[in-house]
Amino acid sequence: MSERFGHYQSEIYLQGYGGATPMFTTDGARLEEAAERVLDPGPFAYVAGGAGTGATMRANREAFDRWRIVPRMLTDSTERDLSTTVLGETLPAPVLFAPVGVQSIVHSEAERASARAAAGLGLPFVMSTASSTSIEDVAEASGKGPRWFQLYWPNDPEVCGSILARARAAGFSVLVVTLDTWSLGWRPCDLDNGYLPFLKAEGTAVPFSDPVFCSRLDAPPEENEAMAVLRWISMITGTDRDWSALPFLREHWDGPIVLKGIQHVDDARRAAEAGVDGIVVSNHGGRQVDGAAASLDMLPQIAAAVGDRLEVLFDSGVRTGSDVVKALALGAKAVLVGRPYVYGLALGGEQGVRHVMRSLLADLDLTLGLSGHRGVSALGPEALVRGQ
């Protein structure tokens, strides 16, 4: 039997009996409001904002609200097992830390704090190429915890190969390739603030610590930071690819490969035909295309089409334990959570991240049991009903 994550509820109540309350809210839907009070406008908008009018972000949440859980009774769900296996790795719960870059804009400990929190919970930390911390330093912070590496694909093959080799050498087991962000979406929240953290060298620790990238520069990054930043931005933006480019990844990565940003069932089929190991059904949290389909709306048909050929993961809009239950019931093997833990980082560093994720896991555990389920593996569409 896996860890009883729901015990966090009792822990909080017992601390309350002694006069202590949580460091900040346990409500995943209120974290954004709390983080706004402690962050400067630029960093807050960068994390919280989305593309255009925010229609895709709203659609992501509305899609969850359209599904309702149907609890079952007398199912002996006192003891529950949240553990699952994803890409050959046994996890205590079907939850991963999504790749989020430039975490230094919300807390000085940045990805190190988040990686330590993930390791303490036994959950995979998916490190972003846009991290404020080097590959090697994130690996050190992770210790023996599971860690995956997310790639923003540079258009310089040798630089890309060097970054992947470093990640593999540092113990990152799975490669997650983001497909939907080869150019930034139109983000008025950032544009109105004139705020792009990369221009101030935030989120550049990976290239600036890479020997092949640095060999492309006329001067080291510490001597001419602006030129190094512009060179890096030119490598990771403005270049879309097609399916014929995927073999390059296999040539430079000997572990599982996951494609992130799949929204169309035909793209999911192409991914399966290409032999990748998994996909993430995702619209980048609504940050790229305004008015795009909610990821949860696309999940059932994608899972039905390819779920027997590769691992189907999900992100975009997960805030609560019931959200996780719904995504799993609709075909996801696991979910990735991004903004909530970054808000926790802003509010309380490593302990803030841990509080957010323990709250989510406790909510998941209790919701699962109270809905009549003893584990996550048996969840299916019959656990839900579609509302109006």
mmCIF file of N, CA and C in Angstrom, residues 1-88:
data_model
loop_
_atom_site.group_PDB
_atom_site.id
_atom_site.type_symbol
_atom_site.label_atom_id
_atom_site.label_comp_id
_atom_site.label_asym_id
_atom_site.label_seq_id
_atom_site.Cartn_x
_atom_site.Cartn_y
_atom_site.Cartn_z
ATOM 1 N N MET A 1 0.847 -1.191 0.000
ATOM 2 C CA MET A 1 0.000 0.000 0.000
ATOM 3 C C MET A 1 0.888 1.248 0.000
ATOM 4 N N SER A 2 0.541 2.220 -0.860
ATOM 5 C CA SER A 2 1.357 3.424 -0.979
ATOM 6 C C SER A 2 1.136 4.347 0.209
ATOM 7 N N GLU A 3 1.951 5.390 0.271
ATOM 8 C CA GLU A 3 1.824 6.384 1.342
ATOM 9 C C GLU A 3 0.409 6.962 1.367
ATOM 10 N N ARG A 4 -0.119 7.152 2.560
ATOM 11 C CA ARG A 4 -1.439 7.769 2.700
ATOM 12 C C ARG A 4 -1.275 9.286 2.668
ATOM 13 N N PHE A 5 -1.329 9.836 1.483
ATOM 14 C CA PHE A 5 -1.143 11.280 1.337
ATOM 15 C C PHE A 5 -2.222 12.064 2.072
ATOM 16 N N GLY A 6 -3.403 11.440 2.245
ATOM 17 C CA GLY A 6 -4.496 12.114 2.926
ATOM 18 C C GLY A 6 -4.206 12.443 4.372
ATOM 19 N N HIS A 7 -3.171 11.828 4.950
ATOM 20 C CA HIS A 7 -2.816 12.118 6.341
ATOM 21 C C HIS A 7 -2.406 13.579 6.539
ATOM 22 N N TYR A 8 -2.065 14.258 5.449
ATOM 23 C CA TYR A 8 -1.701 15.673 5.576
ATOM 24 C C TYR A 8 -2.865 16.478 6.144
ATOM 25 N N GLN A 9 -4.084 16.050 5.842
ATOM 26 C CA GLN A 9 -5.260 16.714 6.399
ATOM 27 C C GLN A 9 -5.251 16.649 7.929
ATOM 28 N N SER A 10 -5.013 15.450 8.469
ATOM 29 C CA SER A 10 -4.972 15.284 9.928
ATOM 30 C C SER A 10 -3.832 16.079 10.536
ATOM 31 N N GLU A 11 -2.699 16.104 9.840
ATOM 32 C CA GLU A 11 -1.543 16.866 10.324
ATOM 33 C C GLU A 11 -1.885 18.342 10.468
ATOM 34 N N ILE A 12 -2.589 18.881 9.482
ATOM 35 C CA ILE A 12 -2.962 20.296 9.534
ATOM 36 C C ILE A 12 -3.943 20.561 10.670
ATOM 37 N N TYR A 13 -4.925 19.677 10.819
ATOM 38 C CA TYR A 13 -5.900 19.872 11.897
ATOM 39 C C TYR A 13 -5.245 19.782 13.275
ATOM 40 N N LEU A 14 -4.321 18.838 13.436
ATOM 41 C CA LEU A 14 -3.643 18.704 14.727
ATOM 42 C C LEU A 14 -2.790 19.931 15.038
ATOM 43 N N GLN A 15 -2.138 20.473 14.015
ATOM 44 C CA GLN A 15 -1.378 21.704 14.218
ATOM 45 C C GLN A 15 -2.310 22.864 14.566
ATOM 46 N N GLY A 16 -3.489 22.851 13.964
ATOM 47 C CA GLY A 16 -4.474 23.878 14.273
ATOM 48 C C GLY A 16 -4.948 23.807 15.712
ATOM 49 N N TYR A 17 -5.029 22.598 16.235
ATOM 50 C CA TYR A 17 -5.410 22.418 17.639
ATOM 51 C C TYR A 17 -4.403 23.099 18.559
ATOM 52 N N GLY A 18 -3.147 23.135 18.110
ATOM 53 C CA GLY A 18 -2.104 23.799 18.885
ATOM 54 C C GLY A 18 -1.950 25.268 18.554
ATOM 55 N N GLY A 19 -2.832 25.787 17.711
ATOM 56 C CA GLY A 19 -2.818 27.209 17.403
ATOM 57 C C GLY A 19 -2.096 27.582 16.123
ATOM 58 N N ALA A 20 -1.594 26.580 15.378
ATOM 59 C CA ALA A 20 -0.862 26.865 14.139
ATOM 60 C C ALA A 20 -1.760 26.631 12.927
ATOM 61 N N THR A 21 -1.565 27.423 11.910
ATOM 62 C CA THR A 21 -2.290 27.243 10.653
ATOM 63 C C THR A 21 -1.281 27.097 9.520
ATOM 64 N N PRO A 22 -1.702 26.577 8.359
ATOM 65 C CA PRO A 22 -0.775 26.425 7.234
ATOM 66 C C PRO A 22 -0.130 27.750 6.842
ATOM 67 N N MET A 23 1.047 27.667 6.236
ATOM 68 C CA MET A 23 1.793 28.867 5.865
ATOM 69 C C MET A 23 1.030 29.725 4.854
ATOM 70 N N PHE A 24 0.171 29.118 4.054
ATOM 71 C CA PHE A 24 -0.750 29.831 3.168
ATOM 72 C C PHE A 24 -1.835 28.853 2.743
ATOM 73 N N THR A 25 -2.747 29.275 1.914
ATOM 74 C CA THR A 25 -3.955 28.522 1.614
ATOM 75 C C THR A 25 -3.692 27.084 1.142
ATOM 76 N N THR A 26 -4.636 26.210 1.465
ATOM 77 C CA THR A 26 -4.614 24.830 0.971
ATOM 78 C C THR A 26 -5.484 24.686 -0.272
ATOM 79 N N ASP A 27 -6.076 25.763 -0.726
ATOM 80 C CA ASP A 27 -6.992 25.767 -1.867
ATOM 81 C C ASP A 27 -6.215 26.056 -3.144
ATOM 82 N N GLY A 28 -6.093 25.050 -4.004
ATOM 83 C CA GLY A 28 -5.329 25.222 -5.232
ATOM 84 C C GLY A 28 -5.865 26.314 -6.127
ATOM 85 N N ALA A 29 -7.152 26.621 -6.024
ATOM 86 C CA ALA A 29 -7.748 27.647 -6.865
ATOM 87 C C ALA A 29 -7.461 29.059 -6.361
ATOM 88 N N ARG A 30 -6.929 29.192 -5.139
ATOM 89 C CA ARG A 30 -6.657 30.517 -4.567
ATOM 90 C C ARG A 30 -5.167 30.851 -4.516
ATOM 91 N N LEU A 31 -4.340 29.958 -5.003
ATOM 92 C CA LEU A 31 -2.898 30.186 -4.941
ATOM 93 C C LEU A 31 -2.469 31.378 -5.787
ATOM 94 N N GLU A 32 -3.091 31.529 -6.945
ATOM 95 C CA GLU A 32 -2.718 32.639 -7.823
ATOM 96 C C GLU A 32 -2.943 33.977 -7.132
ATOM 97 N N GLU A 33 -4.087 34.116 -6.496
ATOM 98 C CA GLU A 33 -4.404 35.346 -5.768
ATOM 99 C C GLU A 33 -3.384 35.619 -4.670
ATOM 100 N N ALA A 34 -2.986 34.566 -3.955
ATOM 101 C CA ALA A 34 -2.004 34.737 -2.879
ATOM 102 C C ALA A 34 -0.642 35.131 -3.434
ATOM 103 N N ALA A 35 -0.241 34.505 -4.546
ATOM 104 C CA ALA A 35 1.063 34.807 -5.135
ATOM 105 C C ALA A 35 1.123 36.227 -5.671
ATOM 106 N N GLU A 36 0.010 36.722 -6.175
ATOM 107 C CA GLU A 36 -0.005 38.084 -6.721
ATOM 108 C C GLU A 36 0.345 39.112 -5.653
ATOM 109 N N ARG A 37 0.032 38.799 -4.408
ATOM 110 C CA ARG A 37 0.299 39.745 -3.325
ATOM 111 C C ARG A 37 1.782 39.845 -2.986
ATOM 112 N N VAL A 38 2.579 38.858 -3.373
ATOM 113 C CA VAL A 38 3.993 38.878 -2.990
ATOM 114 C C VAL A 38 4.933 39.082 -4.174
ATOM 115 N N LEU A 39 4.433 38.986 -5.392
ATOM 116 C CA LEU A 39 5.289 39.115 -6.567
ATOM 117 C C LEU A 39 5.154 40.490 -7.202
ATOM 118 N N ASP A 40 6.233 40.944 -7.830
ATOM 119 C CA ASP A 40 6.170 42.153 -8.633
ATOM 120 C C ASP A 40 5.297 41.900 -9.864
ATOM 121 N N PRO A 41 4.744 42.944 -10.472
ATOM 122 C CA PRO A 41 3.815 42.758 -11.591
ATOM 123 C C PRO A 41 4.389 41.969 -12.766
ATOM 124 N N GLY A 42 5.648 42.237 -13.134
ATOM 125 C CA GLY A 42 6.231 41.533 -14.271
ATOM 126 C C GLY A 42 6.318 40.033 -14.062
ATOM 127 N N PRO A 43 6.996 39.580 -13.013
ATOM 128 C CA PRO A 43 7.074 38.143 -12.754
ATOM 129 C C PRO A 43 5.710 37.486 -12.560
ATOM 130 N N PHE A 44 4.804 38.153 -11.846
ATOM 131 C CA PHE A 44 3.486 37.543 -11.639
ATOM 132 C C PHE A 44 2.774 37.333 -12.968
ATOM 133 N N ALA A 45 2.746 38.362 -13.806
ATOM 134 C CA ALA A 45 2.050 38.251 -15.084
ATOM 135 C C ALA A 45 2.700 37.202 -15.975
ATOM 136 N N TYR A 46 4.028 37.083 -15.892
ATOM 137 C CA TYR A 46 4.713 36.080 -16.712
ATOM 138 C C TYR A 46 4.258 34.673 -16.342
ATOM 139 N N VAL A 47 4.092 34.407 -15.054
ATOM 140 C CA VAL A 47 3.667 33.079 -14.607
ATOM 141 C C VAL A 47 2.173 32.877 -14.824
ATOM 142 N N ALA A 48 1.379 33.852 -14.449
ATOM 143 C CA ALA A 48 -0.077 33.680 -14.438
ATOM 144 C C ALA A 48 -0.729 33.927 -15.785
ATOM 145 N N GLY A 49 -0.086 34.703 -16.640
ATOM 146 C CA GLY A 49 -0.725 35.141 -17.872
ATOM 147 C C GLY A 49 -0.789 34.077 -18.945
ATOM 148 N N GLY A 50 -1.577 34.376 -19.969
ATOM 149 C CA GLY A 50 -1.729 33.460 -21.092
ATOM 150 C C GLY A 50 -1.748 34.213 -22.400
ATOM 151 N N ALA A 51 -2.065 33.491 -23.453
ATOM 152 C CA ALA A 51 -2.116 34.092 -24.783
ATOM 153 C C ALA A 51 -3.397 34.903 -24.964
ATOM 154 N N GLY A 52 -3.271 36.019 -25.668
ATOM 155 C CA GLY A 52 -4.423 36.802 -26.088
ATOM 156 C C GLY A 52 -5.345 37.213 -24.967
ATOM 157 N N THR A 53 -6.613 36.892 -25.123
ATOM 158 C CA THR A 53 -7.641 37.273 -24.150
ATOM 159 C C THR A 53 -7.697 36.337 -22.951
ATOM 160 N N GLY A 54 -6.899 35.289 -22.973
ATOM 161 C CA GLY A 54 -6.958 34.297 -21.901
ATOM 162 C C GLY A 54 -8.037 33.257 -22.116
ATOM 163 N N ALA A 55 -8.609 33.206 -23.325
ATOM 164 C CA ALA A 55 -9.719 32.288 -23.590
ATOM 165 C C ALA A 55 -9.317 30.831 -23.409
ATOM 166 N N THR A 56 -8.096 30.490 -23.791
ATOM 167 C CA THR A 56 -7.671 29.094 -23.663
ATOM 168 C C THR A 56 -7.490 28.708 -22.203
ATOM 169 N N MET A 57 -6.932 29.603 -21.403
ATOM 170 C CA MET A 57 -6.822 29.317 -19.973
ATOM 171 C C MET A 57 -8.197 29.103 -19.354
ATOM 172 N N ARG A 58 -9.148 29.954 -19.717
ATOM 173 C CA ARG A 58 -10.503 29.793 -19.177
ATOM 174 C C ARG A 58 -11.124 28.485 -19.653
ATOM 175 N N ALA A 59 -10.895 28.151 -20.914
ATOM 176 C CA ALA A 59 -11.453 26.909 -21.458
ATOM 177 C C ALA A 59 -10.905 25.694 -20.731
ATOM 178 N N ASN A 60 -9.632 25.750 -20.360
ATOM 179 C CA ASN A 60 -9.044 24.625 -19.628
ATOM 180 C C ASN A 60 -9.797 24.370 -18.326
ATOM 181 N N ARG A 61 -10.087 25.430 -17.590
ATOM 182 C CA ARG A 61 -10.802 25.269 -16.325
ATOM 183 C C ARG A 61 -12.264 24.893 -16.553
ATOM 184 N N GLU A 62 -12.901 25.485 -17.538
ATOM 185 C CA GLU A 62 -14.305 25.174 -17.814
ATOM 186 C C GLU A 62 -14.478 23.718 -18.227
ATOM 187 N N ALA A 63 -13.482 23.162 -18.905
ATOM 188 C CA ALA A 63 -13.567 21.759 -19.313
ATOM 189 C C ALA A 63 -13.612 20.839 -18.099
ATOM 190 N N PHE A 64 -12.809 21.158 -17.079
ATOM 191 C CA PHE A 64 -12.865 20.355 -15.851
ATOM 192 C C PHE A 64 -14.238 20.471 -15.190
ATOM 193 N N ASP A 65 -14.801 21.661 -15.198
ATOM 194 C CA ASP A 65 -16.082 21.877 -14.530
ATOM 195 C C ASP A 65 -17.228 21.149 -15.231
ATOM 196 N N ARG A 66 -17.071 20.854 -16.521
ATOM 197 C CA ARG A 66 -18.143 20.149 -17.234
ATOM 198 C C ARG A 66 -18.254 18.680 -16.830
ATOM 199 N N TRP A 67 -17.178 18.135 -16.261
ATOM 200 C CA TRP A 67 -17.216 16.733 -15.830
ATOM 201 C C TRP A 67 -17.483 16.664 -14.333
ATOM 202 N N ARG A 68 -18.314 15.706 -13.928
ATOM 203 C CA ARG A 68 -18.654 15.518 -12.522
ATOM 204 C C ARG A 68 -18.323 14.090 -12.099
ATOM 205 N N ILE A 69 -17.784 13.972 -10.908
ATOM 206 C CA ILE A 69 -17.455 12.658 -10.349
ATOM 207 C C ILE A 69 -18.726 12.027 -9.784
ATOM 208 N N VAL A 70 -18.905 10.729 -10.036
ATOM 209 C CA VAL A 70 -20.059 9.990 -9.518
ATOM 210 C C VAL A 70 -19.568 9.042 -8.427
ATOM 211 N N PRO A 71 -19.705 9.402 -7.142
ATOM 212 C CA PRO A 71 -19.198 8.545 -6.063
ATOM 213 C C PRO A 71 -19.951 7.218 -5.979
ATOM 214 N N ARG A 72 -19.215 6.169 -5.646
ATOM 215 C CA ARG A 72 -19.787 4.851 -5.382
ATOM 216 C C ARG A 72 -19.642 4.542 -3.902
ATOM 217 N N MET A 73 -20.600 3.769 -3.365
ATOM 218 C CA MET A 73 -20.629 3.478 -1.938
ATOM 219 C C MET A 73 -20.269 2.018 -1.652
ATOM 220 N N LEU A 74 -19.862 1.763 -0.403
ATOM 221 C CA LEU A 74 -19.569 0.419 0.103
ATOM 222 C C LEU A 74 -18.571 -0.314 -0.791
ATOM 223 N N THR A 75 -17.470 0.360 -1.080
ATOM 224 C CA THR A 75 -16.447 -0.212 -1.957
ATOM 225 C C THR A 75 -15.163 -0.577 -1.224
ATOM 226 N N ASP A 76 -15.166 -0.470 0.105
ATOM 227 C CA ASP A 76 -13.989 -0.810 0.905
ATOM 228 C C ASP A 76 -12.769 0.000 0.463
ATOM 229 N N SER A 77 -12.959 1.304 0.366
ATOM 230 C CA SER A 77 -11.873 2.174 -0.111
ATOM 231 C C SER A 77 -11.122 2.845 1.030
ATOM 232 N N THR A 78 -11.164 2.235 2.224
ATOM 233 C CA THR A 78 -10.449 2.798 3.372
ATOM 234 C C THR A 78 -8.958 2.905 3.086
ATOM 235 N N GLU A 79 -8.398 1.841 2.550
ATOM 236 C CA GLU A 79 -6.986 1.822 2.172
ATOM 237 C C GLU A 79 -6.881 2.040 0.673
ATOM 238 N N ARG A 80 -6.005 2.957 0.281
ATOM 239 C CA ARG A 80 -5.908 3.299 -1.132
ATOM 240 C C ARG A 80 -4.460 3.244 -1.613
ATOM 241 N N ASP A 81 -4.302 2.977 -2.881
ATOM 242 C CA ASP A 81 -2.978 2.899 -3.488
ATOM 243 C C ASP A 81 -2.929 3.866 -4.665
ATOM 244 N N LEU A 82 -2.188 4.946 -4.506
ATOM 245 C CA LEU A 82 -2.075 5.942 -5.572
ATOM 246 C C LEU A 82 -0.899 5.676 -6.503
ATOM 247 N N SER A 83 -0.135 4.652 -6.227
ATOM 248 C CA SER A 83 1.081 4.414 -7.009
ATOM 249 C C SER A 83 0.746 3.992 -8.434
ATOM 250 N N THR A 84 1.664 4.288 -9.324
ATOM 251 C CA THR A 84 1.501 3.924 -10.723
ATOM 252 C C THR A 84 2.876 3.785 -11.347
ATOM 253 N N THR A 85 2.919 3.266 -12.549
ATOM 254 C CA THR A 85 4.170 3.141 -13.290
ATOM 255 C C THR A 85 4.067 3.950 -14.571
ATOM 256 N N VAL A 86 5.006 4.842 -14.777
ATOM 257 C CA VAL A 86 5.032 5.686 -15.968
ATOM 258 C C VAL A 86 6.387 5.533 -16.639
ATOM 259 N N LEU A 87 6.375 5.063 -17.871
ATOM 260 C CA LEU A 87 7.604 4.875 -18.640
ATOM 261 C C LEU A 87 8.632 4.059 -17.860
ATOM 262 N N GLY A 88 8.147 3.028 -17.204
ATOM 263 C CA GLY A 88 9.022 2.113 -16.486
ATOM 264 C C GLY A 88 9.416 2.557 -15.101
#
